[in-house]
Coordinates of C-alpha atoms in Angstrom, one line a residue:
M1 CA -46.1 107.7 246.7
D2 CA -46.3 105.4 243.8
M3 CA -44.9 102.3 245.6
S4 CA -46.8 99.1 245.3
V5 CA -46.6 95.3 245.5
T6 CA -48.9 93.4 243.1
F7 CA -49.3 89.7 242.3
G8 CA -49.3 88.0 238.9
D9 CA -49.7 84.6 240.4
D10 CA -52.9 83.6 242.3
A11 CA -51.2 81.0 244.5
V12 CA -48.6 83.5 245.6
A13 CA -51.3 86.1 246.3
D14 CA -53.3 83.7 248.4
E15 CA -50.3 82.6 250.4
A16 CA -49.2 86.2 250.9
S17 CA -52.7 87.3 252.0
E18 CA -52.8 84.5 254.6
A19 CA -49.4 85.4 255.9
V20 CA -50.4 89.1 256.1
R21 CA -53.4 88.2 258.2
G22 CA -51.3 86.3 260.6
L23 CA -48.7 89.0 260.9
A24 CA -51.4 91.7 261.4
E25 CA -53.1 89.6 264.1
A26 CA -49.7 89.5 265.9
S27 CA -49.4 93.3 265.4
V28 CA -46.1 92.8 263.6
P29 CA -46.3 95.9 261.4
Q30 CA -46.8 98.2 264.4
A31 CA -44.2 96.5 266.4
L32 CA -41.6 96.5 263.6
S33 CA -42.2 100.2 262.7
S34 CA -41.7 101.1 266.4
G35 CA -38.4 99.1 266.5
D36 CA -39.5 96.2 268.7
P37 CA -36.4 93.9 269.0
T38 CA -38.4 90.9 270.3
L39 CA -40.0 90.1 267.0
W40 CA -37.5 87.4 266.1
G41 CA -37.3 85.6 269.4
P42 CA -35.2 85.8 272.5
E43 CA -32.0 84.6 270.9
A44 CA -32.1 87.4 268.3
E45 CA -33.2 90.1 270.7
E46 CA -29.8 91.4 271.7
E47 CA -28.7 91.7 268.1
A48 CA -32.0 93.2 266.9
R49 CA -31.8 95.9 269.6
V50 CA -28.8 97.5 267.9
R51 CA -29.8 96.7 264.3
L52 CA -33.1 98.5 263.7
G53 CA -31.8 102.0 263.1
W54 CA -32.6 101.7 259.4
L55 CA -36.2 102.3 260.1
G56 CA -35.5 105.9 261.0
L57 CA -32.9 106.7 258.2
P58 CA -35.3 108.7 256.0
T59 CA -35.2 111.3 258.8
T60 CA -31.9 110.8 260.7
S61 CA -29.7 110.7 257.6
R62 CA -30.8 114.2 256.6
E63 CA -28.5 115.4 259.3
L64 CA -25.6 114.3 257.1
L65 CA -26.7 116.3 254.1
P66 CA -24.9 119.6 255.0
E67 CA -21.7 117.8 255.8
I68 CA -21.8 115.8 252.6
A69 CA -22.7 118.9 250.6
K70 CA -19.5 120.6 251.8
L71 CA -17.5 117.6 250.9
V72 CA -19.0 117.6 247.4
E73 CA -18.4 121.3 247.0
R74 CA -14.7 120.9 248.0
A75 CA -14.2 118.0 245.6
R76 CA -15.8 120.0 242.7
A77 CA -13.6 123.0 243.5
E78 CA -10.5 120.8 243.3
N79 CA -11.6 119.1 240.1
L80 CA -11.7 115.7 241.8
E81 CA -13.9 114.1 239.2
H82 CA -12.8 110.4 239.5
V83 CA -14.6 109.0 242.5
V84 CA -13.3 105.6 243.6
L85 CA -15.1 103.6 246.3
A86 CA -13.2 101.0 248.3
G87 CA -15.7 98.9 250.1
M88 CA -17.2 95.5 250.3
G89 CA -20.8 94.2 250.5
G90 CA -23.1 96.7 252.1
S91 CA -20.5 99.4 251.7
S92 CA -20.4 99.2 248.0
L93 CA -23.5 97.5 246.5
A94 CA -26.0 100.3 247.3
P95 CA -23.8 103.1 245.9
E96 CA -23.2 101.1 242.8
V97 CA -27.0 100.8 242.2
I98 CA -27.6 104.5 243.1
C99 CA -24.9 105.7 240.7
A100 CA -25.9 103.4 237.9
S101 CA -29.5 104.4 238.2
S102 CA -28.5 108.1 238.3
D103 CA -26.2 107.6 235.3
V104 CA -23.2 109.1 237.2
P105 CA -19.8 107.5 237.1
L106 CA -18.4 105.6 240.2
T107 CA -15.4 103.3 240.2
V108 CA -16.1 100.5 242.7
L109 CA -13.3 98.4 244.2
D110 CA -14.8 95.4 245.8
T111 CA -12.1 93.1 244.6
T112 CA -8.6 91.8 245.4
D113 CA -7.8 91.2 241.7
P114 CA -4.6 93.1 240.9
G115 CA -5.6 93.9 237.4
Q116 CA -8.9 95.5 238.4
V117 CA -7.2 97.6 241.1
R118 CA -4.4 98.6 238.7
R119 CA -7.0 99.8 236.2
A120 CA -8.5 102.1 238.8
L121 CA -5.1 103.4 239.9
D122 CA -4.1 104.2 236.3
D123 CA -7.2 106.2 235.7
R124 CA -6.8 110.0 236.5
L125 CA -5.0 109.5 239.8
D126 CA -4.3 113.3 239.8
R127 CA -8.1 113.8 239.9
T128 CA -9.1 110.9 242.1
I129 CA -10.9 111.1 245.4
L130 CA -11.0 107.8 247.3
V131 CA -13.8 106.9 249.7
V132 CA -12.7 104.1 252.1
S133 CA -15.9 102.5 253.5
S134 CA -15.8 99.9 256.2
K135 CA -18.3 99.4 259.0
S136 CA -16.0 97.3 261.1
G137 CA -12.9 99.3 260.1
S138 CA -10.9 96.1 259.6
T139 CA -12.2 94.7 256.3
V140 CA -9.0 93.2 254.7
E141 CA -9.9 94.0 251.1
T142 CA -10.7 97.7 251.9
D143 CA -7.7 98.0 254.2
S144 CA -5.5 96.8 251.3
H145 CA -7.0 99.3 248.9
R146 CA -6.4 102.1 251.3
R147 CA -2.7 101.1 251.8
I148 CA -2.2 100.8 248.0
Y149 CA -3.8 104.2 247.3
E150 CA -1.9 105.9 250.1
K151 CA 1.4 104.8 248.5
A152 CA 0.2 105.8 245.0
F153 CA -0.8 109.2 246.1
R154 CA 2.5 109.8 247.9
D155 CA 4.5 108.5 245.0
A156 CA 2.7 111.0 242.8
G157 CA 3.5 113.9 245.2
I158 CA -0.1 114.0 246.5
D159 CA -1.0 114.3 250.2
P160 CA -3.4 111.3 250.9
A161 CA -5.1 113.5 253.5
D162 CA -6.3 115.7 250.6
R163 CA -7.8 112.8 248.7
I164 CA -9.1 110.1 251.1
V165 CA -12.5 110.2 252.8
V166 CA -13.3 107.6 255.4
V167 CA -16.8 106.3 256.2
T168 CA -17.0 104.0 259.2
D169 CA -18.8 103.4 262.5
P170 CA -18.0 105.4 265.6
G171 CA -15.2 103.7 267.6
S172 CA -13.9 101.5 264.8
P173 CA -10.2 101.1 264.5
L174 CA -10.4 102.9 261.1
E175 CA -12.0 106.0 262.7
Q176 CA -9.0 106.5 265.0
S177 CA -6.3 105.8 262.4
A178 CA -8.1 108.1 259.9
I179 CA -8.2 110.9 262.3
E180 CA -4.5 110.5 263.1
A181 CA -3.8 110.6 259.3
G182 CA -5.8 113.8 258.8
Y183 CA -8.4 112.2 256.6
T184 CA -12.0 113.5 256.3
V185 CA -14.1 111.1 258.4
I186 CA -17.9 110.7 258.2
L187 CA -19.5 108.5 260.7
A188 CA -22.4 106.2 260.0
D189 CA -25.2 105.1 262.2
P190 CA -23.8 102.2 264.4
N191 CA -27.3 100.8 264.9
V192 CA -27.6 99.8 261.2
G193 CA -26.1 96.6 259.9
G194 CA -24.1 96.7 256.7
R195 CA -26.6 95.2 254.3
Y196 CA -29.3 97.6 255.6
S197 CA -27.1 100.6 255.2
A198 CA -28.1 101.9 251.8
L199 CA -29.5 105.2 253.2
T200 CA -26.7 105.7 255.7
A201 CA -23.4 107.5 255.1
F202 CA -22.2 104.3 253.4
G203 CA -24.7 104.7 250.6
L204 CA -24.9 108.5 250.5
V205 CA -21.3 109.8 250.7
P206 CA -19.9 108.1 247.6
S207 CA -23.1 108.5 245.6
A208 CA -23.2 112.3 246.3
L209 CA -19.6 112.7 245.3
A210 CA -20.3 110.9 242.1
G211 CA -23.2 113.3 241.4
A212 CA -26.3 111.5 242.5
D213 CA -29.2 113.3 244.1
I214 CA -29.2 111.7 247.6
A215 CA -31.8 114.1 249.1
A216 CA -34.3 112.7 246.5
L217 CA -33.5 109.2 247.7
L218 CA -34.3 110.2 251.3
D219 CA -37.5 111.9 250.1
Q220 CA -38.7 108.7 248.4
A221 CA -38.0 106.6 251.4
A222 CA -39.7 109.1 253.7
E223 CA -42.8 109.1 251.6
V224 CA -43.3 105.3 251.9
L225 CA -42.3 105.2 255.6
P226 CA -45.7 105.9 257.1
S227 CA -47.4 103.1 255.2
L228 CA -45.0 100.6 256.8
A229 CA -46.8 100.9 260.2
G230 CA -50.1 99.7 259.0
D231 CA -51.9 96.4 258.2
Q232 CA -53.3 97.7 254.9
D233 CA -51.6 99.0 251.8
N234 CA -48.2 98.2 253.4
P235 CA -45.8 97.2 250.6
G236 CA -43.1 96.0 252.9
L237 CA -45.5 93.8 254.7
E238 CA -47.0 92.4 251.5
L239 CA -43.6 91.7 250.0
G240 CA -42.2 90.2 253.1
A241 CA -45.2 88.0 253.5
A242 CA -45.0 86.9 249.8
I243 CA -41.3 85.9 249.8
G244 CA -41.4 84.5 253.4
A245 CA -44.5 82.4 252.9
A246 CA -43.3 81.2 249.6
A247 CA -40.0 80.0 251.1
V248 CA -41.8 78.3 254.0
A249 CA -44.0 76.5 251.3
G250 CA -40.8 75.4 249.5
R251 CA -40.3 78.1 246.9
D252 CA -37.1 79.3 248.4
K253 CA -35.3 80.3 245.1
L254 CA -36.1 84.0 244.5
L255 CA -35.5 85.0 240.9
L256 CA -35.0 88.7 240.6
D257 CA -36.0 90.3 237.3
D258 CA -35.5 94.0 236.5
S259 CA -35.5 93.8 232.7
L260 CA -38.1 96.6 232.3
S261 CA -36.9 98.7 235.2
G262 CA -35.2 102.1 235.0
I263 CA -33.4 101.2 238.2
N264 CA -30.1 99.6 237.3
G265 CA -28.7 96.8 239.3
L266 CA -31.1 96.6 242.3
P267 CA -31.1 92.8 242.2
D268 CA -27.4 92.7 243.0
W269 CA -28.1 94.7 246.1
T270 CA -31.2 92.7 247.0
E271 CA -29.1 89.5 246.6
Q272 CA -26.9 90.4 249.5
L273 CA -29.7 91.7 251.6
V274 CA -31.9 88.6 251.3
A275 CA -29.2 85.9 251.1
E276 CA -27.1 87.1 254.0
S277 CA -30.1 87.9 256.1
T278 CA -32.0 84.6 255.7
G279 CA -29.3 82.0 254.9
K280 CA -28.6 80.4 258.2
Q281 CA -29.6 77.5 260.4
G282 CA -30.1 75.4 257.3
K283 CA -32.8 77.7 256.1
G284 CA -32.9 80.6 253.7
I285 CA -34.0 82.3 250.5
L286 CA -31.6 82.1 247.6
P287 CA -31.8 85.1 245.3
V288 CA -31.0 84.2 241.7
V289 CA -29.9 87.1 239.5
G290 CA -29.2 87.1 235.7
T291 CA -31.1 84.0 234.6
D292 CA -34.6 83.1 233.3
P293 CA -37.0 81.0 235.4
T294 CA -36.9 77.3 234.9
D295 CA -40.5 76.8 236.1
G296 CA -39.2 74.7 238.9
G297 CA -41.5 74.1 241.9
D298 CA -39.1 75.9 244.2
E299 CA -39.0 79.2 242.3
L300 CA -40.6 82.6 243.0
V301 CA -40.1 85.4 240.5
A302 CA -40.0 88.9 241.8
G303 CA -40.1 91.7 239.3
I304 CA -38.6 95.2 239.9
D305 CA -41.1 97.3 237.9
T306 CA -41.5 94.2 235.8
E307 CA -44.4 91.8 235.6
A308 CA -43.8 88.7 237.7
G309 CA -45.3 86.4 240.4
V310 CA -44.8 89.3 242.7
Q311 CA -44.2 92.8 241.2
I312 CA -42.5 95.6 243.2
D313 CA -43.0 99.1 241.7
G314 CA -41.6 102.3 243.0
P315 CA -38.6 104.7 243.1
L316 CA -35.2 103.6 244.3
G317 CA -35.2 105.2 247.8
A318 CA -38.5 103.6 248.6
Q319 CA -37.4 100.2 247.1
F320 CA -34.4 100.2 249.5
L321 CA -36.6 100.7 252.6
V322 CA -39.4 98.3 251.4
W323 CA -37.0 95.5 250.7
E324 CA -35.3 95.9 254.0
Y325 CA -38.6 95.8 255.8
A326 CA -39.7 92.8 253.8
T327 CA -36.5 90.9 254.6
A328 CA -37.1 91.5 258.3
V329 CA -40.6 90.2 257.9
A330 CA -39.5 87.2 255.9
G331 CA -37.0 86.4 258.7
R332 CA -39.7 86.3 261.2
L333 CA -41.7 83.9 259.0
L334 CA -38.7 81.7 258.6
G335 CA -37.9 81.7 262.3
I336 CA -34.4 83.1 261.9
N337 CA -32.5 86.3 263.0
P338 CA -32.3 88.5 259.9
F339 CA -29.6 90.7 261.4
D340 CA -26.7 88.4 262.1
Q341 CA -24.2 86.6 259.8
P342 CA -22.8 83.7 261.8
N343 CA -20.9 82.0 259.0
V344 CA -19.3 85.0 257.2
A345 CA -16.2 85.0 259.4
E346 CA -15.4 81.4 258.6
S347 CA -13.9 82.0 255.1
K348 CA -12.1 85.1 256.5
E349 CA -10.5 83.0 259.2
N350 CA -9.6 80.3 256.7
T351 CA -7.9 82.9 254.5
A352 CA -5.9 84.3 257.4
R353 CA -4.8 80.8 258.4
I354 CA -3.7 79.8 254.9
L355 CA -1.6 83.0 254.6
R356 CA -0.1 82.5 258.0
D357 CA 0.7 78.8 257.6
A358 CA 2.2 79.3 254.1
G359 CA 4.6 82.0 255.3
D360 CA 6.8 83.0 252.3
G361 CA 6.1 79.7 250.6
P362 CA 3.6 78.6 248.0
L363 CA -0.1 78.4 248.9
P364 CA -1.5 74.9 249.4
T365 CA -3.2 74.5 246.0
G366 CA -2.5 70.8 245.6
A367 CA -2.1 69.1 242.3
P368 CA -4.6 69.4 239.5
A369 CA -6.9 66.4 238.8
L370 CA -6.6 67.1 235.1
V371 CA -5.4 69.8 232.7
D372 CA -7.4 70.8 229.6
G373 CA -5.5 73.4 227.6
P374 CA -5.1 76.7 229.6
V375 CA -7.4 75.3 232.4
E376 CA -6.2 73.3 235.4
V377 CA -8.9 71.4 237.3
Y378 CA -8.7 70.9 241.0
G379 CA -11.0 68.7 243.0
T380 CA -12.3 65.2 243.3
L381 CA -13.6 63.9 240.0
P382 CA -15.1 60.6 238.8
E383 CA -12.7 58.5 236.8
H384 CA -14.7 58.8 233.6
V385 CA -14.2 62.6 233.6
K386 CA -11.3 63.4 231.2
D387 CA -11.9 67.0 230.0
L388 CA -13.4 70.3 230.9
S389 CA -16.8 69.6 229.2
G390 CA -16.9 66.4 231.3
V391 CA -16.2 68.4 234.5
L392 CA -19.1 70.8 233.8
T393 CA -21.4 67.9 232.9
F394 CA -20.4 66.2 236.2
L395 CA -21.2 69.3 238.2
L396 CA -24.6 69.8 236.5
E397 CA -25.5 66.2 237.1
D398 CA -24.4 66.4 240.8
I399 CA -26.9 69.2 241.6
P400 CA -29.4 67.6 244.0
E401 CA -33.2 68.0 243.9
R402 CA -34.0 71.5 245.1
G403 CA -30.3 72.4 244.8
Y404 CA -28.3 74.9 242.8
L405 CA -25.0 75.5 241.1
A406 CA -22.9 78.5 242.2
I407 CA -20.2 79.8 239.8
L408 CA -17.7 81.8 241.8
A409 CA -15.0 83.7 239.8
F410 CA -12.0 85.2 241.5
L411 CA -11.1 87.3 238.4
D412 CA -11.1 90.8 237.1
R413 CA -14.8 91.5 236.3
E414 CA -13.9 94.3 233.9
A415 CA -11.3 92.4 231.9
A416 CA -13.6 91.6 229.0
F417 CA -14.0 95.4 228.3
D418 CA -10.3 95.6 227.6
V419 CA -10.6 93.3 224.6
P420 CA -10.0 95.2 221.3
V421 CA -13.1 95.6 219.1
P422 CA -13.2 96.8 215.4
E423 CA -13.6 100.6 215.1
D424 CA -16.7 100.2 212.9
A425 CA -18.3 97.5 215.1
S426 CA -22.0 98.0 216.0
F427 CA -23.1 98.0 219.6
E428 CA -24.4 94.4 219.2
E429 CA -21.1 93.3 217.8
I430 CA -19.2 95.0 220.6
T431 CA -21.4 93.3 223.2
D432 CA -20.8 89.9 221.5
V433 CA -17.1 90.4 221.7
W434 CA -17.3 91.3 225.4
A435 CA -19.6 88.3 226.2
A436 CA -17.1 86.0 224.4
H437 CA -14.4 87.1 226.9
D438 CA -16.5 87.4 230.0
A439 CA -16.5 84.6 232.6
A440 CA -20.0 85.7 233.6
T441 CA -21.2 84.4 230.3
L442 CA -20.8 80.9 231.7
Q443 CA -23.9 81.4 233.9
G444 CA -26.2 81.6 230.9
L445 CA -24.5 78.8 229.0
L446 CA -24.9 76.4 232.0
S447 CA -28.4 77.7 232.9
I448 CA -29.9 76.4 229.7
R449 CA -28.4 73.0 230.3
T450 CA -30.1 72.3 233.7
D451 CA -33.5 72.8 235.3
R452 CA -31.8 74.0 238.5
P453 CA -30.9 77.6 239.3
V454 CA -27.4 78.7 238.4
T455 CA -26.0 81.7 240.2
F456 CA -22.8 83.7 239.5
G457 CA -20.7 85.7 241.9
W458 CA -17.4 87.6 241.6
G459 CA -15.0 86.8 244.3
P460 CA -14.3 88.0 246.9
R461 CA -17.4 90.2 246.4
Y462 CA -19.8 87.3 246.9
L463 CA -18.1 86.4 250.2
H464 CA -19.8 89.5 251.6
S465 CA -23.1 88.6 249.9
T466 CA -24.2 85.0 249.1
G467 CA -21.3 83.6 251.0
Q468 CA -23.4 83.4 254.2
Y469 CA -26.1 81.5 252.4
H470 CA -23.7 79.1 250.8
K471 CA -22.4 78.0 254.3
G472 CA -25.4 78.7 256.6
G473 CA -28.4 78.0 254.3
P474 CA -29.7 74.7 253.0
Q475 CA -26.8 72.4 252.1
N476 CA -27.8 71.7 248.6
G477 CA -25.3 73.8 246.6
V478 CA -22.7 72.6 244.1
F479 CA -19.8 75.0 243.6
L480 CA -17.6 75.9 240.6
Q481 CA -14.8 78.2 241.5
I482 CA -12.6 80.0 239.0
T483 CA -9.2 81.5 239.7
G484 CA -6.5 82.8 237.3
V485 CA -2.8 83.3 237.0
V486 CA -1.6 86.8 238.2
E487 CA 1.1 88.2 235.9
N488 CA 1.3 91.7 237.3
D489 CA 0.8 91.6 241.0
L490 CA 0.4 94.5 243.5
E491 CA 2.2 94.9 246.8
V492 CA 0.1 95.7 249.8
P493 CA 2.2 98.2 251.7
G494 CA 2.8 97.2 255.3
K495 CA 1.6 93.6 254.7
S496 CA 3.3 90.4 254.1
F497 CA 1.0 89.4 251.2
T498 CA 0.5 90.8 247.7
L499 CA -3.0 91.4 246.4
G500 CA -2.8 88.4 244.1
R501 CA -1.7 86.2 247.0
L502 CA -4.6 87.4 249.1
Q503 CA -7.0 86.7 246.2
L504 CA -5.9 83.1 245.9
A505 CA -5.9 82.6 249.6
Q506 CA -9.5 83.8 249.8
A507 CA -10.5 81.4 247.1
L508 CA -8.8 78.5 248.9
G509 CA -10.3 79.5 252.2
D510 CA -13.8 79.4 250.8
L511 CA -13.1 76.0 249.2
D512 CA -12.1 74.7 252.7
A513 CA -15.5 75.8 254.0
F514 CA -17.3 73.9 251.3
G515 CA -15.1 70.8 251.9
K516 CA -15.9 70.8 255.6
R517 CA -19.6 70.6 254.7
G518 CA -19.0 67.8 252.2
R519 CA -20.3 69.9 249.3
P520 CA -19.2 69.2 245.7
A521 CA -16.7 71.9 244.8
V522 CA -14.3 72.2 241.9
R523 CA -11.7 74.9 241.2
L524 CA -10.7 75.8 237.7
H525 CA -7.4 77.7 237.4
L526 CA -6.8 79.6 234.2
T527 CA -3.1 79.5 233.4
D528 CA -3.8 82.1 230.7
R529 CA -6.8 84.2 231.7
E530 CA -8.1 85.4 228.3
A531 CA -7.5 82.1 226.6
G532 CA -8.8 80.2 229.6
V533 CA -12.1 82.1 229.6
R534 CA -12.6 81.4 225.9
H535 CA -11.7 77.7 226.4
L536 CA -14.1 77.4 229.3
L537 CA -17.0 79.0 227.4
A538 CA -16.3 76.7 224.4
A539 CA -16.3 73.7 226.7
A540 CA -19.7 74.8 228.2
R541 CA -21.2 74.9 224.7
E542 CA -20.2 71.3 224.2
V543 CA -22.1 70.1 227.4

């Protein structure tokens, strides 16, 4: 197995080596590999006892392969070539990485944006197979997607039972309702938390339907598994010691670089795993994806098959398992429970309350503090701030020492690809057009204007990822939220809200959570989405 962790920074190597010695003296590698739930203290023991099933997945998940193979064979026979995955967080991030790295197509719905959902609905519905993935069985976004697709299938004269596959935990409310509806149901291991579920049915079912070789992933993980029980040449121990010791020493911003890797998108999966596992009790490791290092004293650069302070080389299946092991080790070093997510429910509850209290009336958006072209600005601003560039400058200047800026966009993350490009445009010209219409471009523009980390997340996707860190981790974040007008909304059958109304309520619910913590937070509302993004990017260039 060509799986290794190496160090390009002597200080990081020394800290990691010292931490490895301490962990080895405490017999942590042996205890973790045997599933000892006491490693994170008495308060975490009950949770850990039912959350360590991921250690055995390279073996236990093989039992799923014949069932999944039959499902794939049936889909191929029926020419169901458009695979759509409705899932959030741990139910969608791993399949997205697997399929991108395998170069097989998968449409992921981890959004409440009506435009993004409509685009999927309009794409080969007659050849679509929908995978509905939810561990709890009650995820509001995924439940909404299921309801919308059920209606779309019926309206097209298609029996939903022929097109919907459900992946959930045994005993979830989704399992029973799916059985009653006649859907194919594949059960996942209930002793694995969502963010550790890459090698469970949640990761394997949609990936196999899309055409990925899931047996190879399990082979890769199985090959590295024996090394995780030892004190020497244990990549999971070395990585966990490196990121955990660095965080304890103050380098708690983990910059993830995969620029030279053939694995596509692993940092997005790692972001959820590390942020949601460690961001609690005022502690945590903040993964930063998509920006260059600033040489700040609180940064550690981790490279996926890429030279860095700590470099992690190896195939995807092994990477999944090693990062999960490392995150558990880092949790021990930080003194937190890496398996719970105590603050995730807060924004969900805020969203439900906002929808309930508003009834049929407008949502409580308040009045804008200022309007700059197609952008309304909501929040508390200094009197001297008069335009959008001033807002961005204010937020950058408000980032505290050791803090960060998080950009959170409740928009259609694929909208930029709809912008027309000249027929004879080169690839570079096409990507320039896309970037000029993509809200994610804001991250790079603001990153070069500060020496603090700038993160970017699509909402509500980030609520199931970095959302736990924002609320439970160190309270040094500054938040820039972006919402947009909805011109072509989608009804959610059987519910009192539309998809667009849910999207806005989710944004407002998270803003409430920031407000309760006294964190600086501003919401930009685009009254014209395309023009608003262009205007916002132009304002960022003026900062």
